[in-house]
Tab-separated table of C-alpha atoms in Angstrom:
chain	number	residue	atom	x	y	z
A	1060	MET	CA	127.483	134.624	128.398
A	1061	GLY	CA	129.949	131.665	129.009
A	1062	VAL	CA	128.872	128.454	130.532
A	1063	THR	CA	129.983	129.229	133.878
A	1064	GLN	CA	128.150	132.738	134.099
A	1065	ARG	CA	125.094	131.267	132.600
A	1066	THR	CA	125.033	128.452	135.011
A	1067	GLN	CA	125.539	130.876	138.104
A	1068	THR	CA	123.048	133.401	136.871
A	1069	ILE	CA	120.244	130.521	136.494
A	1070	SER	CA	121.357	129.001	140.104
A	1071	THR	CA	120.759	132.389	141.657
A	1072	LYS	CA	117.378	132.389	139.828
A	1073	LEU	CA	116.434	128.830	141.272
A	1074	GLN	CA	117.771	129.716	144.872
A	1075	ALA	CA	115.550	132.827	144.786
A	1076	ILE	CA	112.474	130.647	143.743
A	1077	ALA	CA	113.349	128.135	146.412
A	1078	LYS	CA	113.703	130.892	148.901
A	1079	LYS	CA	110.211	132.308	148.290
A	1080	ALA	CA	108.574	128.909	148.307
A	1081	GLN	CA	109.936	128.313	151.486
A	1082	SER	CA	108.934	131.633	153.149
A	1083	GLU	CA	105.531	131.322	151.791
A	1084	SER	CA	104.304	127.778	152.172
A	1085	GLU	CA	100.895	128.643	150.920
A	1086	LEU	CA	101.764	130.493	147.680
A	1087	ILE	CA	100.659	129.162	144.299
A	1088	PHE	CA	103.371	130.141	141.694
A	1089	THR	CA	101.290	131.382	138.655
A	1090	SER	CA	104.150	132.898	136.495
A	1091	LEU	CA	107.183	130.829	135.797
A	1092	ALA	CA	107.082	130.141	131.965
A	1093	HIS	CA	109.146	133.311	131.342
A	1094	LEU	CA	112.189	131.445	132.836
A	1095	LEU	CA	112.106	129.157	129.753
A	1096	ASP	CA	114.394	131.238	127.554
A	1097	VAL	CA	117.146	130.205	125.340
A	1098	ASP	CA	119.979	130.227	127.882
A	1099	PHE	CA	117.833	128.232	130.372
A	1100	LEU	CA	117.255	125.922	127.512
A	1101	ARG	CA	120.899	125.568	127.013
A	1102	GLU	CA	121.720	125.066	130.715
A	1103	ALA	CA	118.925	122.009	130.477
A	1104	TYR	CA	120.724	120.713	127.337
A	1105	ARG	CA	124.162	120.800	129.102
A	1106	ARG	CA	122.357	118.688	132.291
A	1107	ILE	CA	120.583	116.160	130.389
A	1108	ARG	CA	122.121	112.547	129.600
A	1109	LYS	CA	122.657	112.604	125.896
A	1110	SER	CA	123.569	108.941	125.384
A	1111	GLY	CA	121.327	105.872	125.048
A	1112	ALA	CA	118.415	105.287	122.438
A	1113	THR	CA	116.850	107.999	120.214
A	1114	GLY	CA	113.104	108.911	120.344
A	1115	VAL	CA	110.606	108.677	117.676
A	1116	ASP	CA	112.545	111.287	115.563
A	1117	GLY	CA	115.459	109.476	115.248
A	1118	VAL	CA	117.470	112.778	116.404
A	1119	THR	CA	120.746	112.072	118.337
A	1120	ALA	CA	122.788	114.486	120.526
A	1121	ASP	CA	125.281	114.856	117.689
A	1122	GLU	CA	122.991	116.149	115.249
A	1123	TYR	CA	121.153	118.193	117.496
A	1124	ALA	CA	124.413	119.956	118.638
A	1125	GLY	CA	125.262	120.386	114.951
A	1126	ASN	CA	123.179	123.568	115.211
A	1127	LEU	CA	122.448	124.015	118.745
A	1128	LYS	CA	121.872	127.580	119.003
A	1129	GLY	CA	119.744	127.616	115.986
A	1130	ASN	CA	117.631	124.651	117.442
A	1131	LEU	CA	117.313	125.910	120.927
A	1132	THR	CA	116.126	129.253	119.535
A	1133	ASP	CA	113.600	127.592	117.380
A	1134	LEU	CA	112.589	125.301	120.554
A	1135	HIS	CA	112.114	128.617	122.584
A	1136	GLU	CA	109.813	130.180	120.003
A	1137	ARG	CA	107.609	127.124	119.717
A	1138	LEU	CA	107.385	127.359	123.559
A	1139	ARG	CA	106.867	131.066	124.009
A	1140	SER	CA	103.870	130.701	121.384
A	1141	ASN	CA	102.380	127.730	122.795
A	1142	ASN	CA	103.200	125.846	119.664
A	1143	TYR	CA	105.429	123.240	121.133
A	1144	GLU	CA	103.921	119.681	120.520
A	1145	ALA	CA	105.189	116.816	122.566
A	1146	PRO	CA	106.193	113.820	120.427
A	1147	PRO	CA	104.856	110.202	121.169
A	1148	VAL	CA	106.892	108.041	123.717
A	1149	LYS	CA	108.425	105.132	122.112
A	1150	ARG	CA	108.173	102.263	124.430
A	1151	LYS	CA	110.680	99.470	125.101
A	1152	LEU	CA	109.800	96.384	127.567
A	1153	ILE	CA	112.432	94.974	129.951
A	1154	PRO	CA	112.293	92.101	131.919
A	1155	LYS	CA	112.012	92.334	135.818
A	1156	SER	CA	112.975	90.139	138.497
A	1157	ASP	CA	109.501	88.306	138.550
A	1158	GLY	CA	109.643	87.384	135.080
A	1159	LYS	CA	107.335	90.083	133.900
A	1160	LEU	CA	107.901	92.997	131.781
A	1161	ARG	CA	108.272	96.605	132.642
A	1162	ALA	CA	107.560	99.422	130.077
A	1163	ILE	CA	110.215	102.124	129.711
A	1164	GLY	CA	109.455	105.345	127.770
A	1165	ILE	CA	112.145	106.405	125.356
A	1166	ILE	CA	111.411	110.564	124.510
A	1167	THR	CA	113.161	112.627	121.849
A	1168	LEU	CA	116.210	114.626	122.735
A	1169	GLU	CA	114.194	117.956	122.362
A	1170	ASP	CA	111.638	116.765	124.735
A	1171	LYS	CA	114.321	115.813	127.239
A	1172	ILE	CA	115.563	119.356	127.268
A	1173	VAL	CA	112.092	120.736	127.907
A	1174	GLN	CA	111.221	118.500	130.616
A	1175	LYS	CA	114.572	119.004	132.234
A	1176	ALA	CA	114.280	122.616	132.073
A	1177	VAL	CA	110.577	122.640	133.597
A	1178	THR	CA	111.927	120.024	136.293
A	1179	MET	CA	114.875	122.617	137.172
A	1180	PHE	CA	112.557	125.153	138.159
A	1181	LEU	CA	109.707	123.122	139.756
A	1182	GLU	CA	111.975	121.076	141.769
A	1183	PRO	CA	113.157	124.047	143.969
A	1184	ILE	CA	109.486	124.931	144.928
A	1185	LEU	CA	108.346	121.152	145.432
A	1186	GLU	CA	111.536	120.225	147.619
A	1187	GLN	CA	110.004	122.747	150.230
A	1188	ASP	CA	107.158	120.809	150.583
A	1189	PHE	CA	108.261	117.372	150.282
A	1190	TYR	CA	109.061	115.378	153.452
A	1191	SER	CA	112.555	114.244	154.765
A	1192	PHE	CA	111.316	110.460	154.399
A	1193	SER	CA	110.766	110.787	150.727
A	1194	MET	CA	114.002	109.603	149.593
A	1195	GLY	CA	113.673	108.593	145.627
A	1196	PHE	CA	114.923	110.998	142.828
A	1197	ARG	CA	115.412	113.930	145.246
A	1198	PRO	CA	118.618	116.171	145.261
A	1199	GLY	CA	121.005	114.955	148.090
A	1200	LYS	CA	119.111	111.863	148.898
A	1201	SER	CA	120.016	108.161	148.170
A	1202	GLN	CA	119.114	104.520	148.397
A	1203	HIS	CA	121.837	104.176	150.736
A	1204	GLN	CA	120.336	107.121	153.053
A	1205	ALA	CA	117.064	105.364	153.059
A	1206	LEU	CA	118.700	102.029	154.192
A	1207	GLN	CA	120.446	103.597	156.958
A	1208	ILE	CA	117.516	105.477	158.382
A	1209	ILE	CA	115.391	102.358	158.459
A	1210	ARG	CA	118.173	100.388	160.505
A	1211	GLU	CA	118.502	103.076	162.849
A	1212	ALA	CA	114.512	103.577	163.185
A	1213	CYS	CA	114.278	99.807	163.987
A	1214	LEU	CA	117.175	99.720	166.565
A	1215	GLU	CA	116.621	102.941	168.320
A	1216	ILE	CA	112.856	103.476	168.434
A	1217	ASN	CA	111.969	99.768	169.274
A	1218	ILE	CA	110.178	99.213	165.890
A	1219	GLY	CA	108.846	95.649	166.177
A	1220	TRP	CA	106.193	95.478	163.236
A	1221	LEU	CA	106.723	96.517	159.378
A	1222	ILE	CA	104.399	96.904	156.524
A	1223	ASP	CA	106.033	95.993	153.479
A	1224	ALA	CA	103.607	97.616	150.829
A	1225	ASP	CA	103.638	97.064	146.954
A	1226	VAL	CA	101.815	99.236	144.743
A	1227	SER	CA	100.470	97.732	141.732
A	1228	GLY	CA	101.608	99.313	138.558
A	1229	PHE	CA	101.807	102.669	140.095
A	1230	PHE	CA	103.411	104.492	136.745
A	1231	ASP	CA	100.803	103.106	134.673
A	1232	ASN	CA	98.009	103.977	137.029
A	1233	MET	CA	98.516	107.523	138.221
A	1234	SER	CA	95.475	109.584	137.525
A	1235	HIS	CA	96.113	112.388	135.328
A	1236	HIS	CA	93.005	114.344	136.783
A	1237	HIS	CA	94.405	113.840	140.389
A	1238	LEU	CA	98.252	114.653	139.483
A	1239	ARG	CA	97.181	117.851	137.889
A	1240	ALA	CA	95.023	118.940	140.874
A	1241	PHE	CA	98.032	118.164	143.066
A	1242	THR	CA	100.412	119.953	140.869
A	1243	GLN	CA	98.103	123.120	140.965
A	1244	ARG	CA	98.357	123.271	144.841
A	1245	ARG	CA	101.636	124.749	144.328
A	1246	ILE	CA	102.245	125.576	140.648
A	1247	ASN	CA	99.357	126.912	138.499
A	1248	ASP	CA	101.090	128.597	135.571
A	1249	GLY	CA	98.847	127.997	132.245
A	1250	SER	CA	101.677	127.407	130.062
A	1251	ILE	CA	103.496	125.135	132.402
A	1252	MET	CA	100.232	123.013	132.955
A	1253	ARG	CA	99.548	123.174	129.453
A	1254	LEU	CA	103.239	121.559	129.004
A	1255	ILE	CA	102.692	118.727	131.666
A	1256	GLY	CA	99.171	117.892	130.074
A	1257	LYS	CA	101.006	117.587	126.778
A	1258	TRP	CA	103.463	115.219	128.194
A	1259	LEU	CA	100.569	112.961	129.823
A	1260	ASN	CA	98.524	112.739	126.452
A	1261	ALA	CA	101.428	112.697	124.066
A	1262	GLY	CA	100.931	108.899	123.316
A	1263	VAL	CA	102.902	105.797	123.316
A	1264	LEU	CA	104.439	104.221	120.139
A	1265	GLU	CA	104.654	100.532	120.537
A	1266	ASN	CA	105.605	97.971	117.701
A	1267	GLY	CA	104.714	100.621	115.289
A	1268	GLU	CA	101.030	101.182	116.832
A	1269	LEU	CA	100.208	104.230	118.813
A	1270	SER	CA	98.016	104.463	121.745
A	1271	TYR	CA	96.855	106.935	124.147
A	1272	PRO	CA	96.408	105.654	127.697
A	1273	GLU	CA	94.085	107.668	129.727
A	1274	ALA	CA	96.254	107.314	133.190
A	1275	GLY	CA	100.175	107.055	133.874
A	1276	THR	CA	103.276	108.552	132.976
A	1277	PRO	CA	106.083	106.823	130.930
A	1278	GLN	CA	108.713	105.547	132.889
A	1279	GLY	CA	111.888	107.189	131.302
A	1280	GLY	CA	110.734	110.498	131.012
A	1281	VAL	CA	112.801	113.167	132.657
A	1282	ILE	CA	109.901	114.896	134.609
A	1283	SER	CA	108.542	111.461	135.339
A	1284	PRO	CA	110.098	111.022	138.884
A	1285	LEU	CA	109.208	114.488	139.944
A	1286	LEU	CA	105.512	113.753	138.839
A	1287	SER	CA	105.559	110.480	140.898
A	1288	ASN	CA	106.676	112.415	143.683
A	1289	ILE	CA	104.096	114.931	143.416
A	1290	TYR	CA	101.456	112.105	143.457
A	1291	LEU	CA	102.788	110.177	146.623
A	1292	HIS	CA	103.520	112.971	148.426
A	1293	ASN	CA	99.651	113.828	148.502
A	1294	VAL	CA	98.417	110.327	148.493
A	1295	LEU	CA	100.802	108.856	151.084
A	1296	ASP	CA	103.404	111.137	152.688
A	1297	GLU	CA	101.103	114.006	153.621
A	1298	TRP	CA	98.403	111.547	154.762
A	1299	PHE	CA	100.681	109.355	157.117
A	1300	ALA	CA	102.503	112.637	158.429
A	1301	GLU	CA	99.435	114.508	159.242
A	1302	VAL	CA	96.537	111.986	159.767
A	1303	VAL	CA	97.934	108.612	160.392
A	1304	GLN	CA	100.828	109.112	162.666
A	1305	PRO	CA	99.138	111.618	165.404
A	1306	ARG	CA	96.565	108.807	165.755
A	1307	LEU	CA	98.786	106.172	166.581
A	1308	LYS	CA	99.515	104.920	170.031
A	1309	GLY	CA	103.098	103.962	169.816
A	1310	ARG	CA	106.184	105.105	167.630
A	1311	SER	CA	106.413	104.613	164.020
A	1312	PHE	CA	108.368	105.892	160.765
A	1313	ILE	CA	107.946	105.647	157.090
A	1314	ILE	CA	110.580	105.426	154.279
A	1315	ARG	CA	109.562	106.003	150.705
A	1316	PHE	CA	111.778	105.612	147.647
A	1317	ALA	CA	109.710	106.295	144.577
A	1318	ASP	CA	106.828	103.990	144.768
A	1319	ASP	CA	108.352	101.595	147.347
A	1320	PHE	CA	107.694	102.241	150.856
A	1321	ILE	CA	108.013	100.787	154.325
A	1322	ILE	CA	105.865	101.516	157.474
A	1323	GLY	CA	107.380	100.554	160.790
A	1324	CYS	CA	105.448	100.386	163.861
A	1325	GLU	CA	106.266	100.054	167.613
A	1326	LEU	CA	102.852	98.194	168.559
A	1327	GLU	CA	101.262	95.324	166.559
A	1328	SER	CA	97.769	97.090	166.978
A	1329	ASP	CA	99.054	100.509	165.097
A	1330	ALA	CA	100.395	98.181	162.243
A	1331	ARG	CA	97.073	96.451	161.683
A	1332	ARG	CA	95.088	99.551	161.689
A	1333	ILE	CA	97.379	101.113	158.971
A	1334	MET	CA	97.119	97.898	157.051
A	1335	GLU	CA	93.375	98.084	157.175
A	1336	VAL	CA	93.215	101.525	155.843
A	1337	LEU	CA	95.988	101.746	153.512
A	1338	PRO	CA	94.364	100.127	150.483
A	1339	LYS	CA	91.069	102.319	151.018
A	1340	ARG	CA	93.421	105.449	150.833
A	1341	PHE	CA	95.229	104.502	147.482
A	1342	GLU	CA	92.054	103.237	146.134
A	1343	ARG	CA	90.429	106.704	146.433
A	1344	PHE	CA	93.181	108.218	143.967
A	1345	GLY	CA	93.080	105.269	141.545
A	1346	LEU	CA	95.916	103.020	142.845
A	1347	ASN	CA	95.854	99.686	144.260
A	1348	ILE	CA	97.985	98.018	147.013
A	1349	HIS	CA	98.711	94.482	145.925
A	1350	PRO	CA	96.775	92.126	148.327
A	1351	THR	CA	99.374	89.505	148.237
A	1352	LYS	CA	102.954	91.256	147.715
A	1353	THR	CA	101.897	93.539	150.593
A	1354	SER	CA	102.536	92.205	154.049
A	1355	LEU	CA	102.503	92.960	157.932
A	1356	ILE	CA	106.201	91.399	159.201
A	1357	ASP	CA	106.851	90.595	162.901
A	1358	PHE	CA	110.533	92.232	162.859
A	1359	THR	CA	110.635	92.263	166.921
A	1360	LYS	CA	114.205	92.260	168.257
A	1361	PRO	CA	114.781	88.504	169.261
A	1362	LYS	CA	115.154	88.037	172.968
A	1363	ARG	CA	118.697	87.328	174.820
A	1364	GLY	CA	119.179	83.637	174.342
A	1365	ALA	CA	116.774	83.261	171.348
A	1366	SER	CA	117.963	81.493	168.389
A	1367	ASN	CA	118.420	83.494	164.923
A	1368	LYS	CA	115.249	84.851	164.022
A	1369	THR	CA	113.755	84.155	160.448
A	1370	ASP	CA	111.413	86.842	159.787
A	1371	THR	CA	113.012	89.140	157.098
A	1372	PHE	CA	111.896	92.083	154.680
A	1373	THR	CA	113.450	93.125	151.377
A	1374	PHE	CA	113.692	96.620	150.368
A	1375	LEU	CA	115.801	98.475	147.739
A	1376	GLY	CA	117.533	95.043	146.606
A	1377	PHE	CA	118.593	93.911	150.132
A	1378	THR	CA	117.200	91.576	152.396
A	1379	HIS	CA	117.020	92.756	155.872
A	1380	TYR	CA	117.149	90.514	158.806
A	1381	TRP	CA	118.108	89.900	162.767
A	1382	ALA	CA	121.750	88.444	163.469
A	1383	LYS	CA	123.978	87.936	166.129
A	1384	SER	CA	127.244	90.060	166.160
A	1385	ARG	CA	130.756	88.728	167.112
A	1386	ARG	CA	130.194	90.155	170.686
A	1387	GLY	CA	126.689	88.159	170.818
A	1388	PHE	CA	124.569	91.006	170.399
A	1389	TRP	CA	121.576	91.400	168.240
A	1390	ILE	CA	121.927	93.610	165.239
A	1391	ILE	CA	120.301	94.439	161.761
A	1392	LYS	CA	122.265	93.037	158.894
A	1393	ARG	CA	121.590	93.378	155.417
A	1394	LYS	CA	122.758	91.109	152.119
A	1395	THR	CA	121.700	91.473	148.618
A	1396	VAL	CA	118.330	89.557	147.613
A	1397	GLY	CA	119.074	85.994	146.414
A	1398	LYS	CA	117.006	86.707	143.266
A	1399	ARG	CA	118.691	90.046	142.436
A	1400	LEU	CA	122.175	88.426	142.673
A	1401	GLY	CA	121.171	85.888	140.371
A	1402	ARG	CA	119.712	88.270	138.077
A	1403	SER	CA	123.011	90.330	138.262
A	1404	LEU	CA	125.296	87.061	137.711
A	1405	LYS	CA	123.174	85.896	134.562
A	1406	ALA	CA	123.049	89.497	132.889
A	1407	LEU	CA	127.031	89.461	133.430
A	1408	TRP	CA	127.146	85.805	132.049
A	1409	GLU	CA	125.062	87.126	128.778
A	1410	TRP	CA	127.460	90.111	128.571
A	1411	CYS	CA	130.257	87.943	128.569
A	1412	ARG	CA	128.803	85.797	125.906
A	1413	GLU	CA	127.875	88.633	123.604
A	1414	ASN	CA	130.928	90.192	123.745
A	1415	ARG	CA	133.445	87.359	124.038
A	1416	HIS	CA	134.992	88.682	120.899
A	1417	LEU	CA	135.923	92.096	121.658
A	1418	PRO	CA	139.760	92.880	122.137
A	1419	LEU	CA	140.724	91.357	125.478
A	1420	LYS	CA	141.610	94.780	126.942
A	1421	GLU	CA	138.169	96.247	126.078
A	1422	GLN	CA	136.772	93.142	127.477
A	1423	TYR	CA	138.658	93.565	130.557
A	1424	GLN	CA	138.004	97.395	131.211
A	1425	LYS	CA	134.094	97.115	130.551
A	1426	LEU	CA	133.925	93.863	132.916
A	1427	CYS	CA	135.638	95.757	135.552
A	1428	GLN	CA	133.358	98.987	135.035
A	1429	LYS	CA	130.407	96.439	135.790
A	1430	ILE	CA	131.632	94.673	138.602
A	1431	ARG	CA	132.724	98.164	140.259
A	1432	GLY	CA	129.083	99.177	139.518
A	1433	HIS	CA	127.613	96.228	141.614
A	1434	ILE	CA	130.143	96.837	144.404
A	1435	GLN	CA	129.584	100.559	144.810
A	1436	TYR	CA	125.720	99.866	145.247
A	1437	TYR	CA	125.702	96.739	147.355
A	1438	GLY	CA	129.054	97.221	149.286
A	1439	ILE	CA	127.260	97.897	152.621
A	1440	ILE	CA	128.617	96.246	156.089
A	1441	GLY	CA	127.463	92.544	156.378
A	1442	ASN	CA	127.129	91.852	152.494
A	1443	TYR	CA	130.613	90.815	152.064
A	1444	GLU	CA	130.091	87.245	151.213
A	1445	SER	CA	127.385	88.347	148.413
A	1446	LEU	CA	129.791	90.699	146.817
A	1447	LYS	CA	132.771	87.718	146.877
A	1448	SER	CA	129.899	85.270	145.223
A	1449	PHE	CA	129.322	87.970	142.692
A	1450	VAL	CA	133.046	88.651	141.811
A	1451	HIS	CA	133.691	84.891	141.710
A	1452	GLY	CA	130.662	84.458	139.539
A	1453	ALA	CA	132.098	87.270	137.413
A	1454	SER	CA	135.384	85.300	136.984
A	1455	ASN	CA	133.831	82.270	136.210
A	1456	ALA	CA	131.934	83.414	133.297
A	1457	TRP	CA	134.849	85.523	132.009
A	1458	GLN	CA	136.818	82.451	131.836
A	1459	TYR	CA	134.158	80.115	130.420
A	1460	TRP	CA	133.404	82.712	127.482
A	1461	LEU	CA	137.080	83.234	126.716
A	1462	SER	CA	137.228	79.670	126.321
A	1463	ARG	CA	134.518	79.815	123.620
A	1464	ARG	CA	136.232	82.127	121.521
A	1465	SER	CA	137.500	79.393	119.772
A	1466	HIS	CA	137.118	75.855	119.328
A	1467	ARG	CA	139.754	74.906	122.025
A	1468	SER	CA	138.737	73.117	125.372
A	1469	LYS	CA	138.247	75.311	128.154
A	1470	ILE	CA	141.174	77.386	129.270
A	1471	PRO	CA	143.062	75.751	132.125
A	1472	TRP	CA	142.723	77.778	135.612
A	1473	GLU	CA	146.355	77.956	135.813
A	1474	ILE	CA	146.687	79.922	132.515
A	1475	PHE	CA	143.402	82.119	133.412
A	1476	GLN	CA	145.115	82.708	136.845
A	1477	LYS	CA	148.249	84.239	134.832
A	1478	LEU	CA	145.790	86.430	132.822
A	1479	LEU	CA	144.153	87.867	136.333
A	1480	ASP	CA	147.936	88.441	137.599
A	1481	LYS	CA	148.154	90.823	134.523
A	1482	MET	CA	144.392	92.141	134.384
A	1483	PRO	CA	143.225	91.747	137.999
A	1484	LEU	CA	139.403	91.922	138.642
A	1485	PRO	CA	137.975	94.648	141.004
A	1486	LYS	CA	137.800	92.655	144.580
A	1487	ALA	CA	134.877	92.704	147.016
A	1488	ARG	CA	135.052	95.225	149.436
A	1489	ILE	CA	132.669	97.429	151.780
A	1490	ILE	CA	132.423	100.699	150.342
A	1491	HIS	CA	129.448	102.076	152.715
A	1492	GLN	CA	129.626	102.129	156.364
A	1493	LEU	CA	125.859	101.940	156.927
């Protein structure tokens, strides 16, 4: 079977699953593991990201592809006979914006394939249950859509009070017991539940030491985003939509992207009631709302004639604030969070330092990719000045570290400008009309 034909066949199967899940909202799927045949695993292999660090077995994508048919056939047999063992997750620590470290899990290539395959047929089922305001790691949804919804909600339904919530160590503290119970509300296939259990209990390898956390799922696992959405759908989304919102006196909204969420209320009294019950709701499921990082924000639209309002909130890397348009109307603007901009420039500075001896053309191409990536995400209306600062900082960093390729003094601006004429860096521009 060719790639196109195999993809179409699998797509047809997944569409049938989605249709059944949509038409029978109470149905619990108990027979899914038979889908994990060799063709399905091959399609999962095609869809996974094959670059990046290797897991604990050290097997690369090229090595696995060298005998792809044989490897997938062997993998299928182990899955069919329930002899597949999930290998430990290699843990890597990366710095966060607040100076702390975030643990990222690196799984083996074969585990990526299996996790991707399971995700492929669980997703069509669960997508029928998830709410539209859950925006993270879902097909057809993005951070920019979430930003647009927040802005429109605040402007159109007179939202004045916002709860900017922070869940402490969400991925490290998800209860395995609750996660299994939540999953089994829709999927109770024994083989699939055993696989999920194996991933949750696979262990973590860090600095040569193997440990077995009793809670959490490693960030970096292919299935982890879906598991996190299952968890918060039950803990937060369903509760807010079916229990909280009907009891509020004014209008409200919620937007969630992974474990970051914003709740908006028309009335201060409603917002304070939610602030009071929110920590209790999360504690019931083994999670904590951070007491100092969670805040109630007065985001009321300024009255006519008022000076610029100072209350702001941050979400998905942007600071949101009220400001006057050129025509004198109050509007909501967004700009790159200062710390995020500083961290991006610092990372770019370090990259220029570490790669200053690469061939000039290669440096230029990779630097342009990094600048374009930044602009692609942060290029929204109102953020032009922050984009200009980033591009200017990138230019300064490149000039400085090109000068350090030898013992000569700094490259004069005139000479560097001639280089930029031949190799122009991307310009700051607005990509998203949000």
